Amino acid sequence: AQSVAQPEDQVNVAEGNPLTVKCTYSVSGNPYLFWYVQYPNRGLQFLLKYITGDNLVKGSYGFEAEFNKSQTSFHLKKPSALVSDSALYFCAALPMDSSYKLIFGSGTRLLVRP
Amino acid sequence: EAGVTQSPTHLIKTRGQQATLRCSPISGHTSVYWYQQALGLGLQFLLWYDEGEERNRGNFPPRFSGRQFPNYSSELNVNALELEDSALYLCASTPWPGTTEAFFGQGTRLTVV
């Protein structure tokens, strides 16, 4: 079965420090990859996507993600975390199989302490 | 431009009742997707509608159904509600199938008591 894994339930980081939220995928072909963020009692907000090309993708709010095909990973990064970045982050993959069904990871809660 | 809107924001139903959730996609978007976000289960794909037709459904029983109207808005119906149906139901839309990012609404929190 195709899947997306986010191995960390929670990531804790101090404000101003770099952050990484990990994601690996097991999806056939060359899926599109996404990161979404969810604030309390809100829907998902799109952060960034990888389709093809440069392995480093830049997105909203200073976030970026690094695609590694050999490791089937798509880790979310930010050079300097803000307290306001604290939220639930979801990695997702869109298989190119005409199902058009996003496969989500289980989510990682990011907690940035002042 | 208005985003994806869902109504109601919160819904409380009794076990065995039916729930109807509504979604209006972004103007010009023809594809609507429904996802269930249940506690501890992450986001699970429910249904995909495009041009008024159901195109794909996830691993959910038939009591989860829906439809898409000519204006591309959509309705999700859950019959014979069970306690485990309590979840946040998210709707998303894309301009057409297979587009890159999906745009999500704020969700409907369904509580079954």
Coordinates of C-alpha atoms in Angstrom, one line a residue:
Chain A
A1 CA 0.0 0.0 0.0
Q2 CA 1.2 3.5 -0.7
S3 CA 2.0 5.6 2.3
V4 CA 3.5 8.7 3.7
A5 CA 5.4 8.6 7.0
Q6 CA 6.1 11.4 9.4
P7 CA 8.2 9.6 12.0
E8 CA 8.0 12.3 14.7
D9 CA 4.7 13.1 16.5
Q10 CA 6.2 16.3 17.9
V11 CA 9.2 18.4 17.2
N12 CA 10.4 20.9 19.8
V13 CA 12.7 23.8 18.9
A14 CA 13.7 27.1 20.4
E15 CA 12.8 30.3 18.7
G16 CA 15.5 31.4 16.3
N17 CA 16.9 27.9 15.9
P18 CA 16.6 26.0 12.6
L19 CA 13.8 23.4 12.4
T20 CA 13.4 20.2 10.4
V21 CA 10.2 18.2 10.1
K22 CA 10.8 14.8 8.5
C23 CA 8.8 13.1 5.8
T24 CA 9.3 9.9 3.8
Y25 CA 7.1 8.4 1.2
S26 CA 6.4 5.1 -0.4
V27 CA 4.5 6.0 -3.5
S28 CA 5.0 4.5 -6.9
G29 CA 6.2 6.6 -9.8
N30 CA 7.1 10.3 -9.4
P31 CA 4.4 11.7 -7.1
Y32 CA 3.9 15.3 -6.5
L33 CA 4.8 16.2 -2.9
F34 CA 3.3 18.8 -0.6
W35 CA 3.5 20.3 2.8
Y36 CA 0.4 21.7 4.6
V37 CA 0.1 23.4 7.9
Q38 CA -3.0 23.3 10.2
Y39 CA -3.6 25.8 13.0
P40 CA -6.1 25.0 15.8
N41 CA -9.7 24.6 14.6
R42 CA -8.7 25.6 11.1
G43 CA -8.4 23.8 7.8
L44 CA -5.1 23.0 6.0
Q45 CA -3.0 25.8 4.5
F46 CA -0.7 25.0 1.6
L47 CA 2.9 25.7 2.3
L48 CA 4.9 24.4 -0.7
K49 CA 5.1 21.7 -3.3
Y50 CA 7.6 19.7 -5.3
I51 CA 6.7 18.6 -8.8
T52 CA 10.1 18.4 -10.6
G53 CA 13.3 20.3 -11.0
D54 CA 15.4 21.8 -8.2
N55 CA 15.5 19.6 -5.1
L56 CA 15.2 22.6 -2.8
V57 CA 11.7 24.1 -2.9
K58 CA 10.9 27.4 -1.3
G59 CA 7.4 28.1 0.0
S60 CA 5.4 30.4 2.2
Y61 CA 6.4 32.0 5.5
G62 CA 10.1 31.3 5.0
F63 CA 9.7 27.5 4.8
E64 CA 11.6 25.3 2.4
A65 CA 11.7 21.6 1.7
E66 CA 14.4 19.3 0.4
F67 CA 13.5 16.5 -2.0
N68 CA 15.8 13.5 -2.0
K69 CA 14.7 10.9 -4.6
S70 CA 17.1 8.2 -3.5
Q71 CA 15.9 8.4 0.1
T72 CA 12.3 9.1 -0.9
S73 CA 12.2 12.0 1.5
F74 CA 10.8 15.4 1.5
H75 CA 11.9 17.2 4.7
L76 CA 10.5 20.5 5.7
K77 CA 13.0 23.1 6.9
K78 CA 13.2 26.6 8.2
P79 CA 16.4 28.5 9.0
S80 CA 15.0 30.4 12.0
A81 CA 11.8 29.3 13.8
L82 CA 9.2 31.6 15.1
V83 CA 6.8 31.0 18.0
S84 CA 4.0 31.6 15.5
D85 CA 5.2 28.6 13.5
S86 CA 3.8 26.3 16.2
A87 CA 1.1 24.2 14.5
L88 CA 0.4 20.8 13.0
Y89 CA 2.3 20.0 9.8
F90 CA 1.2 17.5 7.2
C91 CA 3.2 16.0 4.4
A92 CA 1.2 14.6 1.5
A93 CA 1.9 12.8 -1.8
L94 CA -0.3 12.8 -4.9
P95 CA 0.3 9.7 -7.0
M96 CA 0.3 10.0 -10.7
D97 CA -2.2 7.2 -11.1
S98 CA -5.4 9.2 -12.0
S99 CA -6.9 8.6 -8.6
Y100 CA -6.2 12.2 -7.7
K101 CA -6.2 11.1 -4.0
L102 CA -3.8 12.9 -1.7
I103 CA -2.0 10.5 0.7
F104 CA -1.3 12.3 4.0
G105 CA 1.2 11.5 6.7
S106 CA 0.0 11.4 10.2
G107 CA 1.1 14.9 11.0
T108 CA 3.9 16.4 13.2
R109 CA 3.2 18.9 15.9
L110 CA 5.8 21.6 15.9
L111 CA 6.3 23.5 19.2
V112 CA 8.5 26.5 19.1
R113 CA 9.3 27.8 22.6
P114 CA 10.2 31.4 23.2
Chain B
E1 CA -11.5 35.9 -4.0
A2 CA -13.3 33.7 -1.6
G3 CA -11.7 30.5 -0.5
V4 CA -13.4 27.1 0.0
T5 CA -16.2 27.5 2.4
Q6 CA -17.9 24.8 4.5
S7 CA -21.0 24.8 6.6
P8 CA -21.9 24.4 9.3
T9 CA -18.7 24.9 11.3
H10 CA -20.0 22.6 14.1
L11 CA -22.6 19.9 14.0
I12 CA -23.8 17.8 16.9
K13 CA -25.9 14.7 16.1
T14 CA -27.2 11.7 17.9
R15 CA -26.1 8.2 17.0
G16 CA -28.3 6.8 14.2
Q17 CA -29.2 10.2 12.8
Q18 CA -28.1 11.6 9.5
A19 CA -25.7 14.5 8.9
T20 CA -25.4 16.7 5.9
L21 CA -22.2 18.8 5.4
R22 CA -21.9 21.4 2.7
C23 CA -18.9 22.8 0.7
S24 CA -18.6 25.6 -1.8
P25 CA -15.4 25.4 -3.8
I26 CA -13.3 28.3 -5.1
S27 CA -15.0 29.9 -8.0
G28 CA -14.0 28.2 -11.2
H29 CA -12.9 25.0 -9.5
T30 CA -14.7 21.9 -10.8
S31 CA -13.1 19.2 -8.5
V32 CA -14.2 18.8 -4.9
Y33 CA -12.6 16.4 -2.5
W34 CA -13.7 15.3 1.0
Y35 CA -11.4 14.1 3.7
Q36 CA -12.0 12.9 7.3
Q37 CA -9.7 13.9 10.0
A38 CA -10.4 11.7 13.0
L39 CA -8.5 11.8 16.2
G40 CA -5.5 9.5 16.0
L41 CA -6.3 8.5 12.4
G42 CA -4.9 11.4 10.5
L43 CA -6.4 12.6 7.2
Q44 CA -8.3 10.0 5.2
F45 CA -9.6 10.4 1.7
L46 CA -13.4 10.1 1.5
L47 CA -14.7 11.2 -1.9
W48 CA -13.8 13.0 -5.1
Y49 CA -16.4 14.7 -7.3
D50 CA -15.7 16.3 -10.6
E51 CA -18.2 17.8 -13.1
G52 CA -21.1 16.4 -11.1
E53 CA -19.8 12.8 -11.0
E54 CA -18.3 10.8 -8.2
R55 CA -14.9 9.9 -9.6
N56 CA -13.3 8.0 -6.7
R57 CA -14.0 7.0 -3.1
G58 CA -11.9 6.0 -0.2
N59 CA -12.3 3.0 2.1
F60 CA -15.5 4.1 3.8
P61 CA -18.9 2.3 4.1
P62 CA -21.7 3.2 1.7
R63 CA -23.5 5.2 4.4
F64 CA -21.0 7.9 3.5
S65 CA -22.2 9.5 0.3
G66 CA -22.5 12.8 -1.4
R67 CA -23.2 14.7 -4.5
Q68 CA -22.0 17.6 -6.5
F69 CA -24.4 20.2 -7.9
P70 CA -24.3 22.0 -11.2
N71 CA -22.6 25.0 -9.6
Y72 CA -19.9 22.6 -8.4
S73 CA -20.8 22.9 -4.7
S74 CA -21.0 19.6 -2.9
E75 CA -22.8 17.9 -0.1
L76 CA -21.5 15.0 2.1
N77 CA -24.1 12.9 3.7
V78 CA -23.5 10.5 6.5
N79 CA -26.3 8.1 7.4
A80 CA -26.9 6.0 10.5
L81 CA -24.3 8.0 12.4
E82 CA -21.9 6.1 14.7
L83 CA -19.9 7.5 17.5
E84 CA -16.6 6.9 15.6
D85 CA -17.9 9.2 12.8
S86 CA -17.0 12.1 15.1
A87 CA -14.3 14.0 13.3
L88 CA -13.3 17.1 11.4
Y89 CA -14.5 16.8 7.8
L90 CA -12.5 18.8 5.4
C91 CA -13.4 19.8 1.8
A92 CA -10.9 20.8 -0.8
S93 CA -11.1 22.0 -4.4
T94 CA -8.9 22.2 -7.4
P95 CA -9.4 23.9 -10.8
W96 CA -9.4 20.5 -12.5
P97 CA -8.4 16.9 -11.7
G98 CA -4.7 16.4 -11.1
T99 CA -3.8 20.0 -10.5
T100 CA -1.1 20.5 -8.1
E101 CA -2.1 22.0 -4.7
A102 CA -5.6 21.5 -3.3
F103 CA -7.2 24.4 -1.4
F104 CA -8.9 23.4 1.8
G105 CA -11.9 24.8 3.7
Q106 CA -11.8 25.3 7.5
G107 CA -13.8 22.1 8.0
T108 CA -17.0 21.0 9.8
R109 CA -16.5 19.5 13.2
L110 CA -19.1 16.7 13.5
T111 CA -19.7 15.3 17.0
V112 CA -21.9 12.2 17.4
V113 CA -23.3 11.7 20.9

